[in-house]
Amino acid sequence: GENVEQHPSTLSVQEGDSAVIKCTYSDSASNYFPWYKQELGKGPQLIIDIRSNVGEKKDQRIAVTLNKTAKHFSLHITETQPEDSAVYFCAAVPGDQFYFGTGTSLTVIP
Amino acid sequence: DSGVTQTPKHLITATGQRVTLRCSPRSGDLSVYWYQQSLDQGLQFLIHYYNGEERAKGNILERFSAQQFPDLHSELNLSSLELGDSALYFCASSVFKGRSEAFFGQGTRLTVV
């Protein structure tokens, strides 16, 4: 089955700096890659996603890039703010199932 | 608000007991996924239903079972509860079987004492 690896597990950045979280996947059948943000005590919230026919997608301060050849995708957050502090999960979807990474705890230091 | 409703939000029960967690998917969504999240852990996939039929099972214990009803709401039944079953239980719904956006509920926090 699909295997998703996510790095780093923890990330601290100064407010205003950029943050990058990277994921790799193993199944070439995966063609949908969502990212979720989970704040303490809440459910994961879909923040951005990308499909395999697209190399990059942006939504304001958030962008996701996909390299199908290398089987990796990344989340980029620019101009980070304290409210970006949360746990971020990537996922790869080869069919019916969502395979999640292990999560990255992002802390934005004011 | 994702549109996915989970009840109850909190549940405290004793070891050996049985509980039922309920999930109402977003209007129009046919797929329901259940996940378990233990303290500081990732999302462990339990089971997936699509339009009333079981599609896939993950690391779901035999003490756990689920079903999706004709109105598309789903219930997760946990029996013979153990201390280690204490966790957040999330459901997520999506329109199709996969490869489309999935939206999570706010979860049920289960505490077994």
Short mmCIF file of C-alpha atoms in Angstrom, two decimals:
data_model
loop_
_atom_site.label_atom_id
_atom_site.label_comp_id
_atom_site.label_asym_id
_atom_site.label_seq_id
_atom_site.Cartn_x
_atom_site.Cartn_y
_atom_site.Cartn_z
CA GLY A 1 0.00 0.00 0.00
CA GLU A 2 0.86 3.67 -0.03
CA ASN A 3 3.48 4.96 2.41
CA VAL A 4 3.71 8.67 3.19
CA GLU A 5 6.67 10.14 5.02
CA GLN A 6 6.57 13.68 6.38
CA HIS A 7 9.43 15.90 7.58
CA PRO A 8 10.23 17.60 9.81
CA SER A 9 8.20 16.41 12.78
CA THR A 10 8.64 19.76 14.52
CA LEU A 11 9.43 23.18 13.08
CA SER A 12 9.91 26.53 14.77
CA VAL A 13 10.14 29.75 12.79
CA GLN A 14 10.17 33.43 13.59
CA GLU A 15 7.08 35.38 12.72
CA GLY A 16 7.35 36.65 9.16
CA ASP A 17 9.69 33.89 8.01
CA SER A 18 8.71 31.08 5.68
CA ALA A 19 8.00 27.48 6.64
CA VAL A 20 8.37 24.43 4.43
CA ILE A 21 7.04 20.96 5.15
CA LYS A 22 7.94 18.05 2.89
CA CYS A 23 6.23 14.74 2.16
CA THR A 24 7.17 11.78 0.04
CA TYR A 25 4.90 9.01 -1.20
CA SER A 26 5.50 5.60 -2.68
CA ASP A 27 2.49 4.69 -4.83
CA SER A 28 2.58 6.16 -8.34
CA ALA A 29 -1.20 5.70 -8.48
CA SER A 30 -1.66 8.55 -5.99
CA ASN A 31 -3.05 11.54 -7.81
CA TYR A 32 -4.61 13.69 -5.09
CA PHE A 33 -2.60 15.35 -2.32
CA PRO A 34 -4.41 17.35 0.37
CA TRP A 35 -2.91 19.23 3.31
CA TYR A 36 -4.66 19.61 6.64
CA LYS A 37 -4.11 21.96 9.58
CA GLN A 38 -5.07 20.77 13.03
CA GLU A 39 -5.32 23.21 15.90
CA LEU A 40 -5.30 21.96 19.47
CA GLY A 41 -8.49 20.12 20.35
CA LYS A 42 -10.00 20.54 16.90
CA GLY A 43 -10.50 18.42 13.83
CA PRO A 44 -8.12 18.61 10.86
CA GLN A 45 -9.06 21.37 8.46
CA LEU A 46 -8.37 21.14 4.74
CA ILE A 47 -6.19 24.12 3.80
CA ILE A 48 -5.01 23.34 0.29
CA ASP A 49 -4.82 20.42 -2.10
CA ILE A 50 -3.22 19.57 -5.43
CA ARG A 51 -3.92 17.03 -8.12
CA SER A 52 -1.30 15.21 -10.13
CA ASN A 53 -1.95 17.14 -13.33
CA VAL A 54 -0.73 20.34 -11.65
CA GLY A 55 2.77 21.18 -10.45
CA GLU A 56 2.00 24.08 -8.13
CA LYS A 57 -0.99 25.72 -6.50
CA LYS A 58 -1.16 28.90 -4.44
CA ASP A 59 -3.74 30.34 -2.10
CA GLN A 60 -2.62 33.63 -0.58
CA ARG A 61 0.29 32.80 1.79
CA ILE A 62 0.06 29.06 1.24
CA ALA A 63 1.42 27.10 -1.71
CA VAL A 64 1.87 23.45 -2.51
CA THR A 65 4.28 21.99 -5.04
CA LEU A 66 4.25 18.49 -6.50
CA ASN A 67 7.04 16.56 -8.19
CA LYS A 68 5.51 13.39 -9.58
CA THR A 69 8.78 12.05 -10.91
CA ALA A 70 10.44 12.23 -7.52
CA LYS A 71 7.20 11.40 -5.70
CA HIS A 72 7.34 14.30 -3.30
CA PHE A 73 5.19 17.29 -2.49
CA SER A 74 5.69 20.24 -0.20
CA LEU A 75 3.71 22.85 1.70
CA HIS A 76 5.09 26.39 1.74
CA ILE A 77 3.79 29.03 4.13
CA THR A 78 5.14 32.54 3.63
CA GLU A 79 5.02 35.49 6.02
CA THR A 80 4.14 33.22 8.90
CA GLN A 81 1.90 34.48 11.67
CA PRO A 82 1.31 33.17 15.21
CA GLU A 83 -2.07 31.81 14.15
CA ASP A 84 -0.27 29.49 11.72
CA SER A 85 0.96 27.52 14.75
CA ALA A 86 -0.65 24.09 14.52
CA VAL A 87 0.00 20.51 13.43
CA TYR A 88 0.03 20.03 9.67
CA PHE A 89 -0.70 16.70 7.96
CA CYS A 90 -0.08 15.77 4.36
CA ALA A 91 -1.92 12.95 2.63
CA ALA A 92 -1.69 10.97 -0.59
CA VAL A 93 -4.76 9.40 -2.17
CA PRO A 94 -4.26 6.56 -4.70
CA GLY A 95 -7.85 5.36 -4.74
CA ASP A 96 -10.46 5.26 -2.01
CA GLN A 97 -8.17 5.83 0.93
CA PHE A 98 -6.31 8.75 2.40
CA TYR A 99 -2.81 7.90 3.59
CA PHE A 100 -1.61 10.51 6.06
CA GLY A 101 1.86 11.57 7.04
CA THR A 102 2.78 11.60 10.72
CA GLY A 103 2.34 15.34 11.10
CA THR A 104 4.50 18.43 11.59
CA SER A 105 4.09 20.59 14.65
CA LEU A 106 4.72 24.17 13.52
CA THR A 107 5.40 26.88 16.08
CA VAL A 108 5.58 30.50 14.95
CA ILE A 109 7.49 32.60 17.45
CA PRO A 110 6.24 36.18 17.75
CA ASP B 1 -17.51 24.77 10.30
CA SER B 2 -16.80 21.80 8.03
CA GLY B 3 -20.42 20.67 7.91
CA VAL B 4 -19.56 17.30 9.46
CA THR B 5 -21.22 16.78 12.83
CA GLN B 6 -19.97 14.41 15.48
CA THR B 7 -21.71 13.60 18.73
CA PRO B 8 -21.04 13.51 21.56
CA LYS B 9 -18.06 15.88 21.82
CA HIS B 10 -16.86 14.30 25.04
CA LEU B 11 -17.46 10.89 26.55
CA ILE B 12 -16.16 9.45 29.80
CA THR B 13 -16.82 5.82 30.51
CA ALA B 14 -15.45 2.91 32.49
CA THR B 15 -13.39 -0.01 31.31
CA GLY B 16 -15.45 -2.87 29.94
CA GLN B 17 -18.26 -0.61 28.78
CA ARG B 18 -19.63 -0.04 25.30
CA VAL B 19 -20.14 3.31 23.58
CA THR B 20 -21.49 4.56 20.26
CA LEU B 21 -20.08 7.54 18.42
CA ARG B 22 -22.17 9.24 15.79
CA CYS B 23 -21.21 11.07 12.62
CA SER B 24 -23.43 13.06 10.27
CA PRO B 25 -21.63 13.77 7.00
CA ARG B 26 -21.91 16.93 4.95
CA SER B 27 -25.04 17.15 2.88
CA GLY B 28 -24.52 15.18 -0.32
CA ASP B 29 -21.40 13.35 0.84
CA LEU B 30 -21.59 9.59 0.37
CA SER B 31 -18.28 8.56 1.94
CA VAL B 32 -17.56 8.42 5.67
CA TYR B 33 -14.13 7.66 7.09
CA TRP B 34 -13.34 7.00 10.76
CA TYR B 35 -9.96 7.78 12.33
CA GLN B 36 -8.46 7.37 15.78
CA GLN B 37 -5.96 9.89 17.13
CA SER B 38 -4.22 9.06 20.38
CA LEU B 39 -2.30 11.68 22.36
CA ASP B 40 0.33 13.36 20.18
CA GLN B 41 -0.17 10.72 17.53
CA GLY B 42 -1.13 10.83 13.90
CA LEU B 43 -4.40 9.83 12.29
CA GLN B 44 -4.94 6.08 12.36
CA PHE B 45 -7.43 4.94 9.75
CA LEU B 46 -10.14 2.67 11.10
CA ILE B 47 -12.80 2.10 8.45
CA HIS B 48 -14.41 3.60 5.33
CA TYR B 49 -18.02 3.41 4.20
CA TYR B 50 -19.42 4.52 0.87
CA ASN B 51 -23.16 4.83 0.36
CA GLY B 52 -23.90 2.28 3.06
CA GLU B 53 -21.29 -0.27 2.09
CA GLU B 54 -17.99 -0.99 3.79
CA ARG B 55 -15.14 -0.09 1.42
CA ALA B 56 -12.01 -0.65 3.47
CA LYS B 57 -10.78 -1.51 6.92
CA GLY B 58 -7.66 -0.23 8.54
CA ASN B 59 -6.27 -0.97 11.97
CA ILE B 60 -9.65 -1.50 13.52
CA LEU B 61 -9.88 -3.80 16.51
CA GLU B 62 -12.38 -6.64 16.55
CA ARG B 63 -14.01 -4.94 19.56
CA PHE B 64 -14.85 -2.03 17.28
CA SER B 65 -17.50 -2.00 14.57
CA ALA B 66 -19.21 0.57 12.41
CA GLN B 67 -22.06 1.01 10.00
CA GLN B 68 -23.50 3.60 7.69
CA PHE B 69 -27.25 3.96 7.61
CA PRO B 70 -29.57 4.71 4.66
CA ASP B 71 -29.63 8.41 5.62
CA LEU B 72 -25.80 8.24 5.33
CA HIS B 73 -25.02 8.98 8.95
CA SER B 74 -22.54 6.58 10.49
CA GLU B 75 -21.96 5.11 13.91
CA LEU B 76 -18.78 3.70 15.41
CA ASN B 77 -19.36 1.17 18.17
CA LEU B 78 -16.59 0.52 20.68
CA SER B 79 -17.06 -2.35 23.12
CA SER B 80 -15.17 -3.94 26.01
CA LEU B 81 -13.37 -0.66 26.37
CA GLU B 82 -9.82 -0.55 27.66
CA LEU B 83 -7.77 2.35 29.02
CA GLY B 84 -5.78 2.37 25.78
CA ASP B 85 -8.90 3.16 23.78
CA SER B 86 -8.87 6.67 25.20
CA ALA B 87 -8.37 8.92 22.18
CA LEU B 88 -9.93 11.42 19.83
CA TYR B 89 -12.16 9.78 17.24
CA PHE B 90 -12.75 11.69 14.03
CA CYS B 91 -14.97 11.08 11.11
CA ALA B 92 -14.50 12.67 7.73
CA SER B 93 -16.83 12.79 4.77
CA SER B 94 -16.37 13.28 1.06
CA VAL B 95 -18.56 13.22 -2.00
CA PHE B 96 -16.93 10.31 -3.73
CA LYS B 97 -14.86 7.32 -2.73
CA GLY B 98 -11.59 9.20 -2.75
CA ARG B 99 -9.54 11.69 -4.75
CA SER B 100 -11.93 14.40 -3.65
CA GLU B 101 -11.92 16.75 -0.72
CA ALA B 102 -12.55 15.14 2.66
CA PHE B 103 -13.80 17.26 5.53
CA PHE B 104 -13.37 16.33 9.17
CA GLY B 105 -15.70 16.74 12.08
CA GLN B 106 -14.58 18.19 15.39
CA GLY B 107 -14.13 14.76 16.90
CA THR B 108 -15.31 12.85 19.95
CA ARG B 109 -12.91 12.76 22.85
CA LEU B 110 -13.27 9.40 24.56
CA THR B 111 -11.82 8.92 28.01
CA VAL B 112 -11.87 5.43 29.50
CA VAL B 113 -11.34 5.34 33.27
#
